[in-house]
Short mmCIF file of C-alpha atoms and ligand atoms in Angstrom, two decimals:
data_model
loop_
_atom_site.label_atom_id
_atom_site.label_comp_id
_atom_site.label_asym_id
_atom_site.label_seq_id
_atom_site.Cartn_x
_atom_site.Cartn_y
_atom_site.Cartn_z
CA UNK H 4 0.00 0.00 0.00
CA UNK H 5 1.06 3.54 -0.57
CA UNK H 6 2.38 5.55 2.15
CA UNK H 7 -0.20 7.66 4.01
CA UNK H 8 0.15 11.06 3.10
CA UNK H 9 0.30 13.61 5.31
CA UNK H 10 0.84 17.21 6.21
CA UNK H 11 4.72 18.26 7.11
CA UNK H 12 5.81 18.43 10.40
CA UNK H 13 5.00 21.51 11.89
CA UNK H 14 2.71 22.95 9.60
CA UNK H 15 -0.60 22.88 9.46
CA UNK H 16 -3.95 22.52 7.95
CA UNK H 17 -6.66 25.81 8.83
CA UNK H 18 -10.28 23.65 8.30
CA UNK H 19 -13.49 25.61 7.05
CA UNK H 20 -14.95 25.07 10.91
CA UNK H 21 -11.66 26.54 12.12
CA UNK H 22 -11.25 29.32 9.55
CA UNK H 23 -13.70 32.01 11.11
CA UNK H 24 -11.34 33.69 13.55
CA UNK H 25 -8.18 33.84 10.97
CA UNK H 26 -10.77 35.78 8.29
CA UNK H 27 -11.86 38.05 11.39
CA UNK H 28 -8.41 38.47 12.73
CA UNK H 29 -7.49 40.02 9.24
CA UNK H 30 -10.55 41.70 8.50
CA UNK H 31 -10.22 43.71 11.95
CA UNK H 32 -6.09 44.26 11.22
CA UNK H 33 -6.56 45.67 7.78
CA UNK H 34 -9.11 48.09 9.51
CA UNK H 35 -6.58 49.13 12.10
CA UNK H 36 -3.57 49.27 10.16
CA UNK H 37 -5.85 51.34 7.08
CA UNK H 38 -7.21 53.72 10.56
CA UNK H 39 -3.30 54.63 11.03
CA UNK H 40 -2.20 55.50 7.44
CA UNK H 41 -0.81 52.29 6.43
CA UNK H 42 -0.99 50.71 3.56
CA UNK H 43 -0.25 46.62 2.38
CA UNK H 44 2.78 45.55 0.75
CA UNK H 45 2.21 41.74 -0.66
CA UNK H 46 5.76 40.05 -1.06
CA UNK H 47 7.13 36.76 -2.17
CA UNK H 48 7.51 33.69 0.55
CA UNK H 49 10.57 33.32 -1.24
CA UNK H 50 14.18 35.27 -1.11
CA UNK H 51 17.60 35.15 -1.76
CA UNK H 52 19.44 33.14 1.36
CA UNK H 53 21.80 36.28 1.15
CA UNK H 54 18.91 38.72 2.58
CA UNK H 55 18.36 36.76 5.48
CA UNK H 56 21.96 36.65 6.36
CA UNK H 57 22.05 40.18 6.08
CA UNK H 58 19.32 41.57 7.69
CA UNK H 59 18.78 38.88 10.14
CA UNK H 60 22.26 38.07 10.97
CA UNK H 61 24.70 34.98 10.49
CA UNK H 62 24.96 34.33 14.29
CA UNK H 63 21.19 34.53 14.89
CA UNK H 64 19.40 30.98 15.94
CA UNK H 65 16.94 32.09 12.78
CA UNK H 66 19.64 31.64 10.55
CA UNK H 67 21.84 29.52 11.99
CA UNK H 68 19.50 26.47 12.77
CA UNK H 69 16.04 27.26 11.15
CA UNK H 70 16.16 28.40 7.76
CA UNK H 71 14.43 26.38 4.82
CA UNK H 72 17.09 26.83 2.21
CA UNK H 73 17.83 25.25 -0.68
CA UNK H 74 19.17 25.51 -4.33
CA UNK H 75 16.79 26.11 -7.16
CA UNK H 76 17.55 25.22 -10.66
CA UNK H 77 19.20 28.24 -11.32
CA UNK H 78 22.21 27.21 -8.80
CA UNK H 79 20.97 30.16 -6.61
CA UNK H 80 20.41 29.77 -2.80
CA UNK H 81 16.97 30.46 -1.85
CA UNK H 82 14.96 30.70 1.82
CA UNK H 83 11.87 29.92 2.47
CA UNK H 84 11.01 33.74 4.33
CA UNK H 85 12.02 33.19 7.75
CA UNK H 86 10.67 36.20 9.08
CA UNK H 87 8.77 39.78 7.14
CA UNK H 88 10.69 42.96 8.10
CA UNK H 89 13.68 41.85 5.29
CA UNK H 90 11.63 41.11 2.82
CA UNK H 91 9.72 44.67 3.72
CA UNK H 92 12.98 46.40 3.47
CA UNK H 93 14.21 44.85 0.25
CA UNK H 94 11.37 45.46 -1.83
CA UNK H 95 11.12 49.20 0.20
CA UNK H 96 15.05 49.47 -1.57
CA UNK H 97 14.05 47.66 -4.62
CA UNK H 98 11.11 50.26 -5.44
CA UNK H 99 12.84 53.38 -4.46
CA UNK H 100 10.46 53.62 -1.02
CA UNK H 101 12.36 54.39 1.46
CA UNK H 102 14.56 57.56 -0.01
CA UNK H 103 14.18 60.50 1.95
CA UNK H 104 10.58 59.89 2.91
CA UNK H 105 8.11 58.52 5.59
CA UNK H 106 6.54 54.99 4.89
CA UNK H 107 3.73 53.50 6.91
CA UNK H 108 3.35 49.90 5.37
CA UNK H 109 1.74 46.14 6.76
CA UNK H 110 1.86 43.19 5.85
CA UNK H 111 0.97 39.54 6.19
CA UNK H 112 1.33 35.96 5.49
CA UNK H 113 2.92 32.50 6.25
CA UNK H 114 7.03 32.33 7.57
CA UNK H 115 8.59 29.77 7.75
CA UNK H 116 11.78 28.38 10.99
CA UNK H 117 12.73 24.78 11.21
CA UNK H 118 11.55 24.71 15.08
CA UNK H 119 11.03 21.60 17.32
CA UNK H 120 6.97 21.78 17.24
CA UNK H 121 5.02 22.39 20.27
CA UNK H 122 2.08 24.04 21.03
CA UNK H 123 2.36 27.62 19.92
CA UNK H 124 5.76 26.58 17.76
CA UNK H 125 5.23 25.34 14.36
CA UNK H 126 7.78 25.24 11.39
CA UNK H 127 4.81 26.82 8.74
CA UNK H 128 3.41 29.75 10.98
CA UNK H 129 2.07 33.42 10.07
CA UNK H 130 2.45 36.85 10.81
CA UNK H 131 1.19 39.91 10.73
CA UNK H 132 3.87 43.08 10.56
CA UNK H 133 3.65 46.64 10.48
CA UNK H 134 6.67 48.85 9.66
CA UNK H 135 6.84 52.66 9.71
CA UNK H 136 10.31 54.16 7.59
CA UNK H 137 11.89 57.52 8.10
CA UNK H 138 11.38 59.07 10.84
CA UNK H 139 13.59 59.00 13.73
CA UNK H 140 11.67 60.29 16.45
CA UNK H 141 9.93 58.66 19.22
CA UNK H 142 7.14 59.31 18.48
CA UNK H 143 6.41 56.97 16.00
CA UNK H 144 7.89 53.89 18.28
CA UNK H 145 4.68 54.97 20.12
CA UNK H 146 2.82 54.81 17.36
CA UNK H 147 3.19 51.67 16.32
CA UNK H 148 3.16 50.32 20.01
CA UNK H 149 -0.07 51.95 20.16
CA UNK H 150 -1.16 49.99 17.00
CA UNK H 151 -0.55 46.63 18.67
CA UNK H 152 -2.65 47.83 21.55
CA UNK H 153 -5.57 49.43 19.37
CA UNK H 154 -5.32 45.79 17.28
CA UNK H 155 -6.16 44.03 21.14
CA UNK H 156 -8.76 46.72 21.86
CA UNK H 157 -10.61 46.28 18.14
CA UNK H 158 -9.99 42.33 18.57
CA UNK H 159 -11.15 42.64 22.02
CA UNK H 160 -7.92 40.07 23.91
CA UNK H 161 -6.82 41.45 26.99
CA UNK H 162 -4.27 40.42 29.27
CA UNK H 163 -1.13 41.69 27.88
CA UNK H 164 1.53 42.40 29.55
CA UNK H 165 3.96 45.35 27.70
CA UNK H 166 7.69 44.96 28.03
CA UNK H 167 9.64 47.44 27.21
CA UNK H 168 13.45 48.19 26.82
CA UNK H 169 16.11 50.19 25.51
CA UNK H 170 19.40 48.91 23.95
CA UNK H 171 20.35 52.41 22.68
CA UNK H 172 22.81 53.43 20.09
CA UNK H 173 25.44 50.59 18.46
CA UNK H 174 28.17 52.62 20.16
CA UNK H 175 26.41 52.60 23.39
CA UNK H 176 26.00 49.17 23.24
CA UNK H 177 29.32 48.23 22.69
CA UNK H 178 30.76 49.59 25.71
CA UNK H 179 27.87 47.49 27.85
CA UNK H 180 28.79 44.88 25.84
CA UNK H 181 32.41 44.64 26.68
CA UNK H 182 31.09 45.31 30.29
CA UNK H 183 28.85 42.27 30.04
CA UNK H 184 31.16 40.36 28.07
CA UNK H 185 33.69 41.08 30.86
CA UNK H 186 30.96 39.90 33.45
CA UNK H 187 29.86 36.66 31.70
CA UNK H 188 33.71 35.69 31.04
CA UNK H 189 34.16 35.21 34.93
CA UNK H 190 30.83 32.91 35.03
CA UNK H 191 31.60 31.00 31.62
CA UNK H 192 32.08 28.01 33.39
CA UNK H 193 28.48 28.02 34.53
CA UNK H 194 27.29 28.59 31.51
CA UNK H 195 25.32 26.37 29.19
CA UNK H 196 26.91 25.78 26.20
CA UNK H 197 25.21 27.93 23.56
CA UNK H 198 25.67 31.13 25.98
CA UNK H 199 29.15 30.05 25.89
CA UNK H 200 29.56 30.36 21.94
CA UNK H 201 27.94 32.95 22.56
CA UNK H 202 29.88 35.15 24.37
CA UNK H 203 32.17 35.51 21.36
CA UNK H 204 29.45 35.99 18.49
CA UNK H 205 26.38 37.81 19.87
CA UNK H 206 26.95 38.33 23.86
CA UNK H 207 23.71 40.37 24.15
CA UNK H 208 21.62 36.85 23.22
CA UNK H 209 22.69 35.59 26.02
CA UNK H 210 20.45 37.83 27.98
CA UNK H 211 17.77 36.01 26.60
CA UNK H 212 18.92 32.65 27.66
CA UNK H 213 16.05 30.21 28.89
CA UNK H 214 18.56 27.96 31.04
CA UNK H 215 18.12 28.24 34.46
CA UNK H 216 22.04 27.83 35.76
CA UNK H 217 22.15 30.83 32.56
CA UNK H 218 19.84 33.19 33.94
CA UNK H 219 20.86 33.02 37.53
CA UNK H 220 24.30 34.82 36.47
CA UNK H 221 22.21 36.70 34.25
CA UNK H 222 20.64 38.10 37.04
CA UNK H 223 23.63 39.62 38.58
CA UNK H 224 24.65 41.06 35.09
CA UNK H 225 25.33 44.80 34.00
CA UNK H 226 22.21 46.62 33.19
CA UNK H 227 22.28 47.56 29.85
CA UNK H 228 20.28 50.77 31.00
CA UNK H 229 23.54 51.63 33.09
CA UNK H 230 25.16 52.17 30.00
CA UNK H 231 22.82 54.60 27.34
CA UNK H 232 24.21 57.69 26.45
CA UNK H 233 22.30 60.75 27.06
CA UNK H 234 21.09 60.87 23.20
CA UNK H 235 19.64 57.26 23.79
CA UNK H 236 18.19 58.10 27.54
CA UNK H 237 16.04 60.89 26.12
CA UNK H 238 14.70 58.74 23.34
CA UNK H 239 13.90 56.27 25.43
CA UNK H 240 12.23 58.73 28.13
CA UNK H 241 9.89 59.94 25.51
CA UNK H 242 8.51 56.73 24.47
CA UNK H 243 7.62 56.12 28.22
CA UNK H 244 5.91 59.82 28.02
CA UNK H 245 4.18 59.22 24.64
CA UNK H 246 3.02 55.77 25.97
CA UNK H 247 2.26 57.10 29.53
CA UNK H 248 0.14 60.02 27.87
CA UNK H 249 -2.12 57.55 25.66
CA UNK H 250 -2.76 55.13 28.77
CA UNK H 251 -0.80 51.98 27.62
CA UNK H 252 0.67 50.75 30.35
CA UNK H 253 4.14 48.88 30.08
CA UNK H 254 7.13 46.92 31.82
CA UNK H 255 10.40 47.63 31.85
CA UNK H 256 12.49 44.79 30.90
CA UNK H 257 16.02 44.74 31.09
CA UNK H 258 17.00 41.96 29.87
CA UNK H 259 14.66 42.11 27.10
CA UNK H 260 16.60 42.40 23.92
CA UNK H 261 16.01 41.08 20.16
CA UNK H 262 18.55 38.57 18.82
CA UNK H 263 19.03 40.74 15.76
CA UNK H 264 21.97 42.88 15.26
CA UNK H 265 20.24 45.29 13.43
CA UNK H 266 18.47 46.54 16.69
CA UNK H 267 18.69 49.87 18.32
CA UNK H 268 16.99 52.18 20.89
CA UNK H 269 13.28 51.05 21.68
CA UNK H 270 12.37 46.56 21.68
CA UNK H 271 9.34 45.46 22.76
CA UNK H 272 7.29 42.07 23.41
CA UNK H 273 3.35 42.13 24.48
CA UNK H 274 3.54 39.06 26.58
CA UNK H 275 0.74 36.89 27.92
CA UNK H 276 0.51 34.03 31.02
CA UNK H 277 -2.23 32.23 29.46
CA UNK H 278 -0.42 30.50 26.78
CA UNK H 279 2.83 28.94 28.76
CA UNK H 280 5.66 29.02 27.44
CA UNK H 281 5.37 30.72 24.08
CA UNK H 282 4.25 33.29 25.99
CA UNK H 283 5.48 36.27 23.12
CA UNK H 284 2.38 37.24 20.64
CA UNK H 285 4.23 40.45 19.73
CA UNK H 286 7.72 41.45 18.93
CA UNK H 287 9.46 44.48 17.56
CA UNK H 288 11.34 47.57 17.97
CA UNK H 289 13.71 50.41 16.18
CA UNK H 290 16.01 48.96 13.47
CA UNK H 291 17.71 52.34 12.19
CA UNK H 292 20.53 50.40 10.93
CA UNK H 293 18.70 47.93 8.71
CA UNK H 294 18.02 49.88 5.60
CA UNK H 295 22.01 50.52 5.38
CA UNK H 296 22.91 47.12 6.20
CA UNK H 297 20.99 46.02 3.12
CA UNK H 298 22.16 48.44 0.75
CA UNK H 299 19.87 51.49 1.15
CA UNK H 300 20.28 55.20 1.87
CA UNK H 301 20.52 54.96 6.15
CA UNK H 302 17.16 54.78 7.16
CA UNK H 303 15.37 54.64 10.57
CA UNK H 304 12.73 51.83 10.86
CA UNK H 305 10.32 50.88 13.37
CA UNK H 306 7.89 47.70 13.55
CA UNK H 307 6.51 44.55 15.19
CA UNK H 308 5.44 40.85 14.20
CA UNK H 309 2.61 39.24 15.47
CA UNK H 310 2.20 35.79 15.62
CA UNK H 311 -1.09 35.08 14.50
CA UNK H 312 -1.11 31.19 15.63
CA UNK H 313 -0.32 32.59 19.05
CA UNK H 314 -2.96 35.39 19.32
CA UNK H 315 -5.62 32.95 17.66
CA UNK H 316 -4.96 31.02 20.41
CA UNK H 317 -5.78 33.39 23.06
CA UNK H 318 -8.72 35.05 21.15
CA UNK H 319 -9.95 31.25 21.49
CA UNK H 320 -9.09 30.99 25.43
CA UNK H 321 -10.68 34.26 25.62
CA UNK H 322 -13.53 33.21 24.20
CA UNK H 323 -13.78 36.73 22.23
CA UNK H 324 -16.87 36.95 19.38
CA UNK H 325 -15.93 35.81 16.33
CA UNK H 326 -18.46 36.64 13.60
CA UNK H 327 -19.41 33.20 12.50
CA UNK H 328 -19.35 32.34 8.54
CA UNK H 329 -22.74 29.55 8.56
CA UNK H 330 -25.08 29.93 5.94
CA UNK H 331 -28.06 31.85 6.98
CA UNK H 332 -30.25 29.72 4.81
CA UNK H 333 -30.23 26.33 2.77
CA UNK H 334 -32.46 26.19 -0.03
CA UNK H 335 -34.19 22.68 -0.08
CA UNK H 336 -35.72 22.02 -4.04
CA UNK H 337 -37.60 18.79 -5.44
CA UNK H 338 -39.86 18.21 -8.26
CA UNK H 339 -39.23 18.60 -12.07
CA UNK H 340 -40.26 22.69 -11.73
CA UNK H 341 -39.06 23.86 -9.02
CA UNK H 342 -35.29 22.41 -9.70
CA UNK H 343 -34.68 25.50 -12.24
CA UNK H 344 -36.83 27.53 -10.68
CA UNK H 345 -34.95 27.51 -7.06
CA UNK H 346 -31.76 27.83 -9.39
CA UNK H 347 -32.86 30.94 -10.52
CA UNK H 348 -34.03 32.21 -7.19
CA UNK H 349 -31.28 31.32 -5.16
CA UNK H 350 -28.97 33.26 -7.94
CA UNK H 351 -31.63 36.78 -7.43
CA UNK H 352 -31.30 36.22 -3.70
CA UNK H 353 -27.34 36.63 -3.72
CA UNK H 354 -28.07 39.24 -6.07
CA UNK H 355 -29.95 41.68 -4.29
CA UNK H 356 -28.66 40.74 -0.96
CA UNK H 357 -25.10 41.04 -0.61
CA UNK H 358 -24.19 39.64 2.87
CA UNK H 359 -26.26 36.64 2.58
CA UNK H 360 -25.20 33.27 2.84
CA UNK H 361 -27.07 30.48 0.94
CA UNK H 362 -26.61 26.96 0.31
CA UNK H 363 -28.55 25.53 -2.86
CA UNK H 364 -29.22 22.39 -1.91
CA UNK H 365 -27.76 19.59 -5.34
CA UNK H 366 -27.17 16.32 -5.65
CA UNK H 367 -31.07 15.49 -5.26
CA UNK H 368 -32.47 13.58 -2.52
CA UNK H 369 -35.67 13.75 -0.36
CA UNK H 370 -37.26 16.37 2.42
CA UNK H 371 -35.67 14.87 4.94
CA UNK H 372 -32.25 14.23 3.65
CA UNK H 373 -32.38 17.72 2.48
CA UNK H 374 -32.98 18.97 5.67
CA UNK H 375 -30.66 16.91 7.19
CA UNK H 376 -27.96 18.80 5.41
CA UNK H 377 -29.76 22.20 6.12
CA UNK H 378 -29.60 21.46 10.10
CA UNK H 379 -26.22 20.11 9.66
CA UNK H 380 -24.89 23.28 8.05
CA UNK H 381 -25.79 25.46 10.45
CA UNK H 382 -28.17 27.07 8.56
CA UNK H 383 -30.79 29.15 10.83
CA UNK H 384 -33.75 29.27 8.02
CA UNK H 385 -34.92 26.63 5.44
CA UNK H 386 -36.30 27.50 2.21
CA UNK H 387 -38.27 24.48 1.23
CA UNK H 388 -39.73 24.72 -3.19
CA UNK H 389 -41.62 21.36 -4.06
CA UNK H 390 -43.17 21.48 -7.39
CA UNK H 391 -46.86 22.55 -5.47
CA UNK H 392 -44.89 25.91 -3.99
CA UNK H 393 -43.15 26.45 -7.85
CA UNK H 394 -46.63 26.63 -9.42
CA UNK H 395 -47.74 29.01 -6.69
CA UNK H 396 -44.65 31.00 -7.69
CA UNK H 397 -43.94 30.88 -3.53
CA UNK H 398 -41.80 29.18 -1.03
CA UNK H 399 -42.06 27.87 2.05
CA UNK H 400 -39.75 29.38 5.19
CA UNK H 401 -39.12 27.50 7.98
CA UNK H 402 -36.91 28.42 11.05
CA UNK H 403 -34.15 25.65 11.95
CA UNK H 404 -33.59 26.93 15.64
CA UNK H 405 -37.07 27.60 16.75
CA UNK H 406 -37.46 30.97 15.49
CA UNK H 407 -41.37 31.13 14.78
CA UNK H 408 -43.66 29.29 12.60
CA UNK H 409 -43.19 27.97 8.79
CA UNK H 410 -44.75 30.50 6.27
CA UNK H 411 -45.26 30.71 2.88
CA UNK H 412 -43.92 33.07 0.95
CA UNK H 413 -44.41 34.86 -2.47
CA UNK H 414 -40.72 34.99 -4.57
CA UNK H 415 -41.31 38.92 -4.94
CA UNK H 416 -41.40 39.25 -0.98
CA UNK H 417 -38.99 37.14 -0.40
CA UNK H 418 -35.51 39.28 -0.64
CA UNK H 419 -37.26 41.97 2.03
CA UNK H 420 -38.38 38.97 4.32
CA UNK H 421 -35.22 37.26 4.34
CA UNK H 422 -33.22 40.72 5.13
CA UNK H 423 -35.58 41.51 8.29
CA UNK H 424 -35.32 37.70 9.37
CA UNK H 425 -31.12 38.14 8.85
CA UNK H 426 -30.79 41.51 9.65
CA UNK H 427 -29.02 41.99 6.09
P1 ATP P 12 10.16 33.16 20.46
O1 ATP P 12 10.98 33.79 21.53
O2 ATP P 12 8.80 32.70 20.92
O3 ATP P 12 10.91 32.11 19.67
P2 ATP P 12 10.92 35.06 18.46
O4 ATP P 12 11.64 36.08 19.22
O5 ATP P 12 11.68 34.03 17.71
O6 ATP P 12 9.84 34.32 19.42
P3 ATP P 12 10.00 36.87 16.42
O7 ATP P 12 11.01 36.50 15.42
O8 ATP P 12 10.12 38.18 17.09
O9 ATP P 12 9.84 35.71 17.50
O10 ATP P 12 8.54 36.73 15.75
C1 ATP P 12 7.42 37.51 16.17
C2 ATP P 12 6.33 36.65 16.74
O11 ATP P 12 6.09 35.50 15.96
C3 ATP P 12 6.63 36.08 18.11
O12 ATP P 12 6.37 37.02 19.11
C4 ATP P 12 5.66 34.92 18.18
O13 ATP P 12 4.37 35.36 18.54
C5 ATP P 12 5.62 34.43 16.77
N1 ATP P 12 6.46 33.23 16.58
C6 ATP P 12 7.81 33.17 16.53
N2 ATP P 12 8.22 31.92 16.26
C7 ATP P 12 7.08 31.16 16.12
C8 ATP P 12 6.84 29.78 15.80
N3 ATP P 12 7.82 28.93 15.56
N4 ATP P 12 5.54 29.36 15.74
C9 ATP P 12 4.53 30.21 15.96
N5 ATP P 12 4.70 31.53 16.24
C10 ATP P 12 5.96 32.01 16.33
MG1 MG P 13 12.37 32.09 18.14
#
């Protein structure tokens, strides 16, 4: 026998009964993003390897261990999109976007890290990312903070916790990180063994580290706070004002930092307890030094990434409304006359009543077959035309969840019935 096939490790399948909240989650986004002034940028799901190792960085677990690379046809080395922001900044170069001008852009779709799968951790997952170009000043890290929280709000998830650091300027951060590298050399015994190879490729990571033994010395470490200059204080002190101002309330986290290189001045996480231990739904931060690092005019940069597995997740703990996708009605039709003539109806129905959601009923059968599949469906109202109710150029109109008596009903009537039964 054939072998069984089945879905790649890690990535998965999004059912019809399971796709209501993802259509919600991006109807509501689009809405939020569009209220702020930004506008969607669609990009491939495939890049050159070489973008990845540039923007994310060659010493960054992303690239290191998780990339889906490989070597088309063409001999070139390709990745499977890892991540959004690099792919957002290329085409930005590629199109002439980002010189000497302010871009407010979003975007979506499926990425792609060869993870060990767990729940919340999947090798095929998606985000959503927003990204705001050329402008320096704080106040558009608040901005997009404020996005994130007005996305919650709109979606109606609560429970967030907002962390919040500052890793400053590159040249601020590289005298804390020969302080911390100092500091972590006199523990690197007790260190596990990635922090160890890490202390001579990307020392900040190790801030990050998830092993106990790890964090225990990180606890005693430098505070990277300790060590902003007064250029990178004052940034930071505004955010806290602009943030403080529109009532979002936030952490600070010191040993919050982003893996990436490219990093500078505000990072961020929205955090939850109520998913364990992926407990991130939100990342981002200031990247002024990405554009460069990729080949563009220097740029400042500021954005997040939400996981959308992650906040589908809690919107389902949560138990927050999702507007559900049943058909409102199933159209039940038997009899030589009425087969064509339902056809026809069902067709004017969608017509003049956009919003509505109507099975035809094919395939035959009897009544109660039929009706089987209208219950099953979901559907709240049966339209029932035997060949009696054709010749009467009527229908019947019966409730499937108890909502009042059967009625007949002339075709004419029937669109301004159906849309004060629906509320269309
Ligand atoms: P984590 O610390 O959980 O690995 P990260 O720092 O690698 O997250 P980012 O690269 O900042 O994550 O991606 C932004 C968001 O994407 C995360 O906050 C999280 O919600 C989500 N995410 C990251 N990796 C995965 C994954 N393998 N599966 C599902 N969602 C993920
Ligand atoms: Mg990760």
């Amino acid at each position: 026998m054939a072998q069984k096939l089945q879905a790649v490790r890690g990535m998965n399948d999004v059912l019809p009964a399971g796709a209501a909240p993802w259509q919600h989650l991006h109807a509501v986004a689009a809405e939020v993003f569009a209220a702020y002034g930004y506008g969607e940028l669609r990009l491939p799901v495939v890049e050159r390897t070489e973008l990845f190792k540039r923007a994310v960085g060659e010493v960054t677990d992303v690239v290191e261990k998780e990339m889906y690379s490989f070597v088309d046809r063409g001999g070139e080395s390709l990745s499977l999109r890892p991540e959004l922001t690099a792919g957002v900044v290329r085409a930005g170069i590629e199109h002439g976007l980002l010189y000497n001008q302010q871009q407010r852009v979003w975007c979506t779709g499926p990425v792609f890290r060869y993870e060990r799968p767990q729940a919340g951790r999947y090798r095929q997952f998606h985000q959503l990312d927003v990204e705001a170009f050329g402008i320096a000043t704080p106040d558009v890290d608040v901005e997009v903070i404020a996005i994130a929280a007005a996305l919650w709000r709109r979606l109606g998830v609560s429970g967030f916790t907002l962390q919040l650091n500052s890793l400053g300027t590159p040249e601020s951060r590289l005298g804390y990180r020969a302080a911390l590298v100092e500091y972590l050399g006199r523990h690197e015994a007790s260190l596990d063994e990635d922090s160890r190879r890490r202390l001579g490729t990307n020392p900040l990571r190790v801030l990050d580290s998830k092993v106990p033994a790890t964090r225990e010395i990180v606890a005693g470490a430098p505070q990277l706070l300790d060590h902003l200059d007064a250029a990178s204080r004052t940034h930071f002190e505004a955010v806290q004002r602009g943030l403080a101002d529109l009532g979002i309330a936030y952490t600070i986290n010191q040993r919050l930092v982003r893996g990436l290189d490219y990093y500078t001045h505000t990072v961020f996480e929205w955090t939850t307890t109520q998913l364990g231990a992926q407990d991130a739904v939100c990342a981002g931060g200031r990247y002024d030094g990405l554009v460069e690092q990729l080949g563009g005019p220097a740029t400042p940069g500021v954005g997040f990434g939400v996981g959308i597995e992650r906040l589908i997740a809690l919107m389902a703990l949560q138990e927050v409304p999702v507007p559900g996708k049943a058909p409102h009605v199933y159209f039940c039709r038997f009899g030589s006359h009425s087969e064509a003539a339902a056809a026809r109806l069902a067709e004017e129905l969608r017509r003049q009543l956009p919003g509505l959601r109507l099975v035809l009923n094919a395939g035959g059968g009897g009544i109660k077959p039929q009706l089987k599949r209208a219950d099953g469906c979901g559907a709240r109202y049966a339209l029932i035309m035997g060949d009696d109710e054709a010749a009467q150029s009527a229908v019947q109109v019966k409730s499937l969840r108890g909502e009042g008596e059967p009625f007949t009903c002339p075709w004419h009537e029937l669109p301004a019935r159906l849309a004060g039964l629906l509320g269309l």
